[in-house]
């Protein structure tokens, strides 16, 4: 078998800007060019997906970069078909780099006769020949247990902590971290500990799915610069209402740090017209033109973290070292 000399990255169509940014960052770290593998991922007239890899990948350590974001089904199928193409081309190892793992919200049976789609997707990924998964901020961490292969789940909180410490320099004593619901307390507490800020919770009650009937603020936010922390922002209805409730309870400013900006439907318009001073998201999902043009939406890069994680996997070194702010600080120096 040939000796593996460099990691090779192949990208689907879901988030090409992020894939190119990761390859540039890896080139910087390695001191040599690490380009994307030359391939085409196209569709026939009936929308069947076709993949052709133009480079030799026999015996190589392959990394497929593909978020399973909107359109989730198309992007998921691209990932599976690319994995099959690489497996049949005798790649030594195939790692799926999935910055945003779709279907993660369907991680348990909430009612009778409903699926656990996250487990189904995990099975499909495994059966396609993928041997490892690298993702970020899974909606539910127990999804790692749905896989029979190693899963490395990166966290956005160290990057968010670096950004908050820079954006609110000299004002950290006025910052309050807020969880938008009881289920997200662990995520919010983790970020609060990193920056030494207090924690508050917005308790929401729903009369029916998609509609929030009542919100209660647990904790005193009077005079505080509130930062709402969550993993996914979809239609932004709950987020914008939570911001209004916080302002009504005496907050001076409301900002939000959300890992995955799904931002579907009226989300961008809602955020633009809301009382939120800023919404900070990562580039795990490719930004639409509306998102990029929104005056109060800012995007922080994940390419430095993913590039280092890929190199650590390839080298057989620790990925968990990237959970620490001290480790990421030098990587993000001059970026945030």
PDB file of N, CA and C in Angstrom, residues 18-68:
ATOM      1  N   UNK A  18     -16.488  27.280   2.657  1.00  0.00           N
ATOM      2  CA  UNK A  18     -15.838  26.769   3.862  1.00  0.00           C
ATOM      3  C   UNK A  18     -14.778  25.733   3.498  1.00  0.00           C
ATOM      4  N   UNK A  19     -15.076  24.848   2.549  1.00  0.00           N
ATOM      5  CA  UNK A  19     -14.099  23.834   2.130  1.00  0.00           C
ATOM      6  C   UNK A  19     -12.835  24.488   1.593  1.00  0.00           C
ATOM      7  N   UNK A  20     -12.988  25.533   0.777  1.00  0.00           N
ATOM      8  CA  UNK A  20     -11.827  26.230   0.224  1.00  0.00           C
ATOM      9  C   UNK A  20     -11.047  26.949   1.334  1.00  0.00           C
ATOM     10  N   UNK A  21     -11.773  27.506   2.301  1.00  0.00           N
ATOM     11  CA  UNK A  21     -11.104  28.182   3.413  1.00  0.00           C
ATOM     12  C   UNK A  21     -10.322  27.193   4.265  1.00  0.00           C
ATOM     13  N   UNK A  22     -10.868  25.999   4.472  1.00  0.00           N
ATOM     14  CA  UNK A  22     -10.164  24.964   5.232  1.00  0.00           C
ATOM     15  C   UNK A  22      -8.899  24.532   4.497  1.00  0.00           C
ATOM     16  N   UNK A  23      -8.990  24.348   3.182  1.00  0.00           N
ATOM     17  CA  UNK A  23      -7.801  23.933   2.418  1.00  0.00           C
ATOM     18  C   UNK A  23      -6.729  25.018   2.445  1.00  0.00           C
ATOM     19  N   UNK A  24      -7.143  26.302   2.383  1.00  0.00           N
ATOM     20  CA  UNK A  24      -6.161  27.394   2.471  1.00  0.00           C
ATOM     21  C   UNK A  24      -5.492  27.407   3.843  1.00  0.00           C
ATOM     22  N   UNK A  25      -6.298  27.221   4.886  1.00  0.00           N
ATOM     23  CA  UNK A  25      -5.755  27.230   6.239  1.00  0.00           C
ATOM     24  C   UNK A  25      -4.809  26.047   6.458  1.00  0.00           C
ATOM     25  N   UNK A  26      -5.163  24.873   5.919  1.00  0.00           N
ATOM     26  CA  UNK A  26      -4.273  23.716   6.031  1.00  0.00           C
ATOM     27  C   UNK A  26      -2.969  23.941   5.272  1.00  0.00           C
ATOM     28  N   UNK A  27      -3.063  24.616   4.127  1.00  0.00           N
ATOM     29  CA  UNK A  27      -1.853  24.948   3.373  1.00  0.00           C
ATOM     30  C   UNK A  27      -0.937  25.840   4.199  1.00  0.00           C
ATOM     31  N   UNK A  28      -1.538  26.773   4.939  1.00  0.00           N
ATOM     32  CA  UNK A  28      -0.763  27.669   5.799  1.00  0.00           C
ATOM     33  C   UNK A  28      -0.096  26.888   6.919  1.00  0.00           C
ATOM     34  N   UNK A  29      -0.855  25.991   7.558  1.00  0.00           N
ATOM     35  CA  UNK A  29      -0.303  25.202   8.657  1.00  0.00           C
ATOM     36  C   UNK A  29       0.811  24.267   8.181  1.00  0.00           C
ATOM     37  N   UNK A  30       0.618  23.669   6.988  1.00  0.00           N
ATOM     38  CA  UNK A  30       1.566  22.678   6.492  1.00  0.00           C
ATOM     39  C   UNK A  30       2.765  23.305   5.783  1.00  0.00           C
ATOM     40  N   UNK A  31       2.615  24.564   5.352  1.00  0.00           N
ATOM     41  CA  UNK A  31       3.679  25.204   4.605  1.00  0.00           C
ATOM     42  C   UNK A  31       3.793  24.670   3.195  1.00  0.00           C
ATOM     43  N   UNK A  32       2.723  24.067   2.708  1.00  0.00           N
ATOM     44  CA  UNK A  32       2.682  23.536   1.344  1.00  0.00           C
ATOM     45  C   UNK A  32       1.226  23.518   0.888  1.00  0.00           C
ATOM     46  N   UNK A  33       1.022  23.442  -0.406  1.00  0.00           N
ATOM     47  CA  UNK A  33      -0.327  23.511  -0.949  1.00  0.00           C
ATOM     48  C   UNK A  33      -1.138  22.259  -0.600  1.00  0.00           C
ATOM     49  N   UNK A  34      -2.311  22.485  -0.019  1.00  0.00           N
ATOM     50  CA  UNK A  34      -3.274  21.410   0.234  1.00  0.00           C
ATOM     51  C   UNK A  34      -4.558  21.828  -0.478  1.00  0.00           C
ATOM     52  N   UNK A  35      -4.703  21.408  -1.707  1.00  0.00           N
ATOM     53  CA  UNK A  35      -5.873  21.801  -2.492  1.00  0.00           C
ATOM     54  C   UNK A  35      -6.997  20.791  -2.386  1.00  0.00           C
ATOM     55  N   UNK A  36      -8.156  21.184  -2.884  1.00  0.00           N
ATOM     56  CA  UNK A  36      -9.281  20.270  -2.937  1.00  0.00           C
ATOM     57  C   UNK A  36      -9.057  19.255  -4.055  1.00  0.00           C
ATOM     58  N   UNK A  37      -9.446  18.019  -3.830  1.00  0.00           N
ATOM     59  CA  UNK A  37      -9.331  16.976  -4.852  1.00  0.00           C
ATOM     60  C   UNK A  37     -10.213  17.346  -6.036  1.00  0.00           C
ATOM     61  N   UNK A  38      -9.663  17.201  -7.215  1.00  0.00           N
ATOM     62  CA  UNK A  38     -10.398  17.535  -8.437  1.00  0.00           C
ATOM     63  C   UNK A  38     -11.493  16.495  -8.673  1.00  0.00           C
ATOM     64  N   UNK A  39     -12.718  16.941  -8.636  1.00  0.00           N
ATOM     65  CA  UNK A  39     -13.857  16.038  -8.815  1.00  0.00           C
ATOM     66  C   UNK A  39     -15.046  16.845  -9.299  1.00  0.00           C
ATOM     67  N   UNK A  40     -16.048  16.139  -9.794  1.00  0.00           N
ATOM     68  CA  UNK A  40     -17.300  16.820 -10.154  1.00  0.00           C
ATOM     69  C   UNK A  40     -18.453  16.119  -9.465  1.00  0.00           C
ATOM     70  N   UNK A  41     -19.348  16.928  -8.920  1.00  0.00           N
ATOM     71  CA  UNK A  41     -20.564  16.439  -8.279  1.00  0.00           C
ATOM     72  C   UNK A  41     -21.715  17.120  -8.990  1.00  0.00           C
ATOM     73  N   UNK A  42     -22.376  16.380  -9.861  1.00  0.00           N
ATOM     74  CA  UNK A  42     -23.399  16.968 -10.724  1.00  0.00           C
ATOM     75  C   UNK A  42     -24.709  16.201 -10.612  1.00  0.00           C
ATOM     76  N   UNK A  43     -25.717  16.729 -11.315  1.00  0.00           N
ATOM     77  CA  UNK A  43     -27.023  16.092 -11.332  1.00  0.00           C
ATOM     78  C   UNK A  43     -27.464  15.824 -12.755  1.00  0.00           C
ATOM     79  N   UNK A  44     -28.067  14.639 -12.951  1.00  0.00           N
ATOM     80  CA  UNK A  44     -28.701  14.356 -14.227  1.00  0.00           C
ATOM     81  C   UNK A  44     -29.989  15.166 -14.311  1.00  0.00           C
ATOM     82  N   UNK A  45     -30.643  15.114 -15.472  1.00  0.00           N
ATOM     83  CA  UNK A  45     -31.872  15.881 -15.676  1.00  0.00           C
ATOM     84  C   UNK A  45     -32.966  15.520 -14.682  1.00  0.00           C
ATOM     85  N   UNK A  46     -32.976  14.264 -14.224  1.00  0.00           N
ATOM     86  CA  UNK A  46     -34.001  13.865 -13.254  1.00  0.00           C
ATOM     87  C   UNK A  46     -33.539  14.084 -11.815  1.00  0.00           C
ATOM     88  N   UNK A  47     -32.442  14.836 -11.637  1.00  0.00           N
ATOM     89  CA  UNK A  47     -31.877  15.235 -10.348  1.00  0.00           C
ATOM     90  C   UNK A  47     -31.137  14.114  -9.621  1.00  0.00           C
ATOM     91  N   UNK A  48     -30.895  12.983 -10.305  1.00  0.00           N
ATOM     92  CA  UNK A  48     -29.999  11.997  -9.724  1.00  0.00           C
ATOM     93  C   UNK A  48     -28.596  12.594  -9.616  1.00  0.00           C
ATOM     94  N   UNK A  49     -27.890  12.233  -8.544  1.00  0.00           N
ATOM     95  CA  UNK A  49     -26.560  12.796  -8.288  1.00  0.00           C
ATOM     96  C   UNK A  49     -25.490  11.887  -8.876  1.00  0.00           C
ATOM     97  N   UNK A  50     -24.526  12.514  -9.532  1.00  0.00           N
ATOM     98  CA  UNK A  50     -23.414  11.772 -10.139  1.00  0.00           C
ATOM     99  C   UNK A  50     -22.093  12.359  -9.627  1.00  0.00           C
ATOM    100  N   UNK A  51     -21.185  11.487  -9.228  1.00  0.00           N
ATOM    101  CA  UNK A  51     -19.882  11.905  -8.710  1.00  0.00           C
ATOM    102  C   UNK A  51     -18.777  11.234  -9.519  1.00  0.00           C
ATOM    103  N   UNK A  52     -17.782  12.031  -9.899  1.00  0.00           N
ATOM    104  CA  UNK A  52     -16.602  11.476 -10.557  1.00  0.00           C
ATOM    105  C   UNK A  52     -15.357  12.134  -9.971  1.00  0.00           C
ATOM    106  N   UNK A  53     -14.424  11.316  -9.506  1.00  0.00           N
ATOM    107  CA  UNK A  53     -13.180  11.806  -8.921  1.00  0.00           C
ATOM    108  C   UNK A  53     -12.085  11.690  -9.970  1.00  0.00           C
ATOM    109  N   UNK A  54     -11.415  12.802 -10.263  1.00  0.00           N
ATOM    110  CA  UNK A  54     -10.423  12.822 -11.341  1.00  0.00           C
ATOM    111  C   UNK A  54      -9.019  12.464 -10.878  1.00  0.00           C
ATOM    112  N   UNK A  55      -8.781  12.431  -9.565  1.00  0.00           N
ATOM    113  CA  UNK A  55      -7.441  12.148  -9.052  1.00  0.00           C
ATOM    114  C   UNK A  55      -7.371  10.746  -8.453  1.00  0.00           C
ATOM    115  N   UNK A  56      -6.185  10.186  -8.426  1.00  0.00           N
ATOM    116  CA  UNK A  56      -5.972   8.900  -7.784  1.00  0.00           C
ATOM    117  C   UNK A  56      -6.059   9.057  -6.267  1.00  0.00           C
ATOM    118  N   UNK A  57      -6.916   8.250  -5.629  1.00  0.00           N
ATOM    119  CA  UNK A  57      -7.068   8.324  -4.174  1.00  0.00           C
ATOM    120  C   UNK A  57      -6.744   6.986  -3.512  1.00  0.00           C
ATOM    121  N   UNK A  58      -6.190   6.057  -4.255  1.00  0.00           N
ATOM    122  CA  UNK A  58      -5.879   4.730  -3.708  1.00  0.00           C
ATOM    123  C   UNK A  58      -4.913   4.856  -2.532  1.00  0.00           C
ATOM    124  N   UNK A  59      -5.298   4.277  -1.396  1.00  0.00           N
ATOM    125  CA  UNK A  59      -4.440   4.296  -0.213  1.00  0.00           C
ATOM    126  C   UNK A  59      -4.351   5.629   0.494  1.00  0.00           C
ATOM    127  N   UNK A  60      -5.184   6.596   0.108  1.00  0.00           N
ATOM    128  CA  UNK A  60      -5.094   7.946   0.689  1.00  0.00           C
ATOM    129  C   UNK A  60      -6.062   8.122   1.869  1.00  0.00           C
ATOM    130  N   UNK A  61      -5.727   9.088   2.730  1.00  0.00           N
ATOM    131  CA  UNK A  61      -6.568   9.463   3.872  1.00  0.00           C
ATOM    132  C   UNK A  61      -7.495  10.584   3.406  1.00  0.00           C
ATOM    133  N   UNK A  62      -8.762  10.267   3.156  1.00  0.00           N
ATOM    134  CA  UNK A  62      -9.690  11.206   2.522  1.00  0.00           C
ATOM    135  C   UNK A  62     -10.625  11.862   3.535  1.00  0.00           C
ATOM    136  N   UNK A  63     -10.865  13.153   3.329  1.00  0.00           N
ATOM    137  CA  UNK A  63     -11.787  13.916   4.169  1.00  0.00           C
ATOM    138  C   UNK A  63     -12.838  14.547   3.250  1.00  0.00           C
ATOM    139  N   UNK A  64     -14.098  14.163   3.454  1.00  0.00           N
ATOM    140  CA  UNK A  64     -15.198  14.725   2.661  1.00  0.00           C
ATOM    141  C   UNK A  64     -15.815  15.875   3.450  1.00  0.00           C
ATOM    142  N   UNK A  65     -15.798  17.090   2.891  1.00  0.00           N
ATOM    143  CA  UNK A  65     -16.413  18.241   3.556  1.00  0.00           C
ATOM    144  C   UNK A  65     -17.798  18.467   2.982  1.00  0.00           C
ATOM    145  N   UNK A  66     -18.810  18.298   3.831  1.00  0.00           N
ATOM    146  CA  UNK A  66     -20.182  18.436   3.368  1.00  0.00           C
ATOM    147  C   UNK A  66     -21.118  18.636   4.552  1.00  0.00           C
ATOM    148  N   UNK A  67     -21.723  19.829   4.643  1.00  0.00           N
ATOM    149  CA  UNK A  67     -22.787  20.050   5.615  1.00  0.00           C
ATOM    150  C   UNK A  67     -24.093  19.484   5.062  1.00  0.00           C
ATOM    151  N   UNK A  68     -24.886  18.873   5.916  1.00  0.00           N
ATOM    152  CA  UNK A  68     -26.180  18.359   5.452  1.00  0.00           C
ATOM    153  C   UNK A  68     -27.274  19.373   5.774  1.00  0.00           C
TER     154      UNK A  68
END
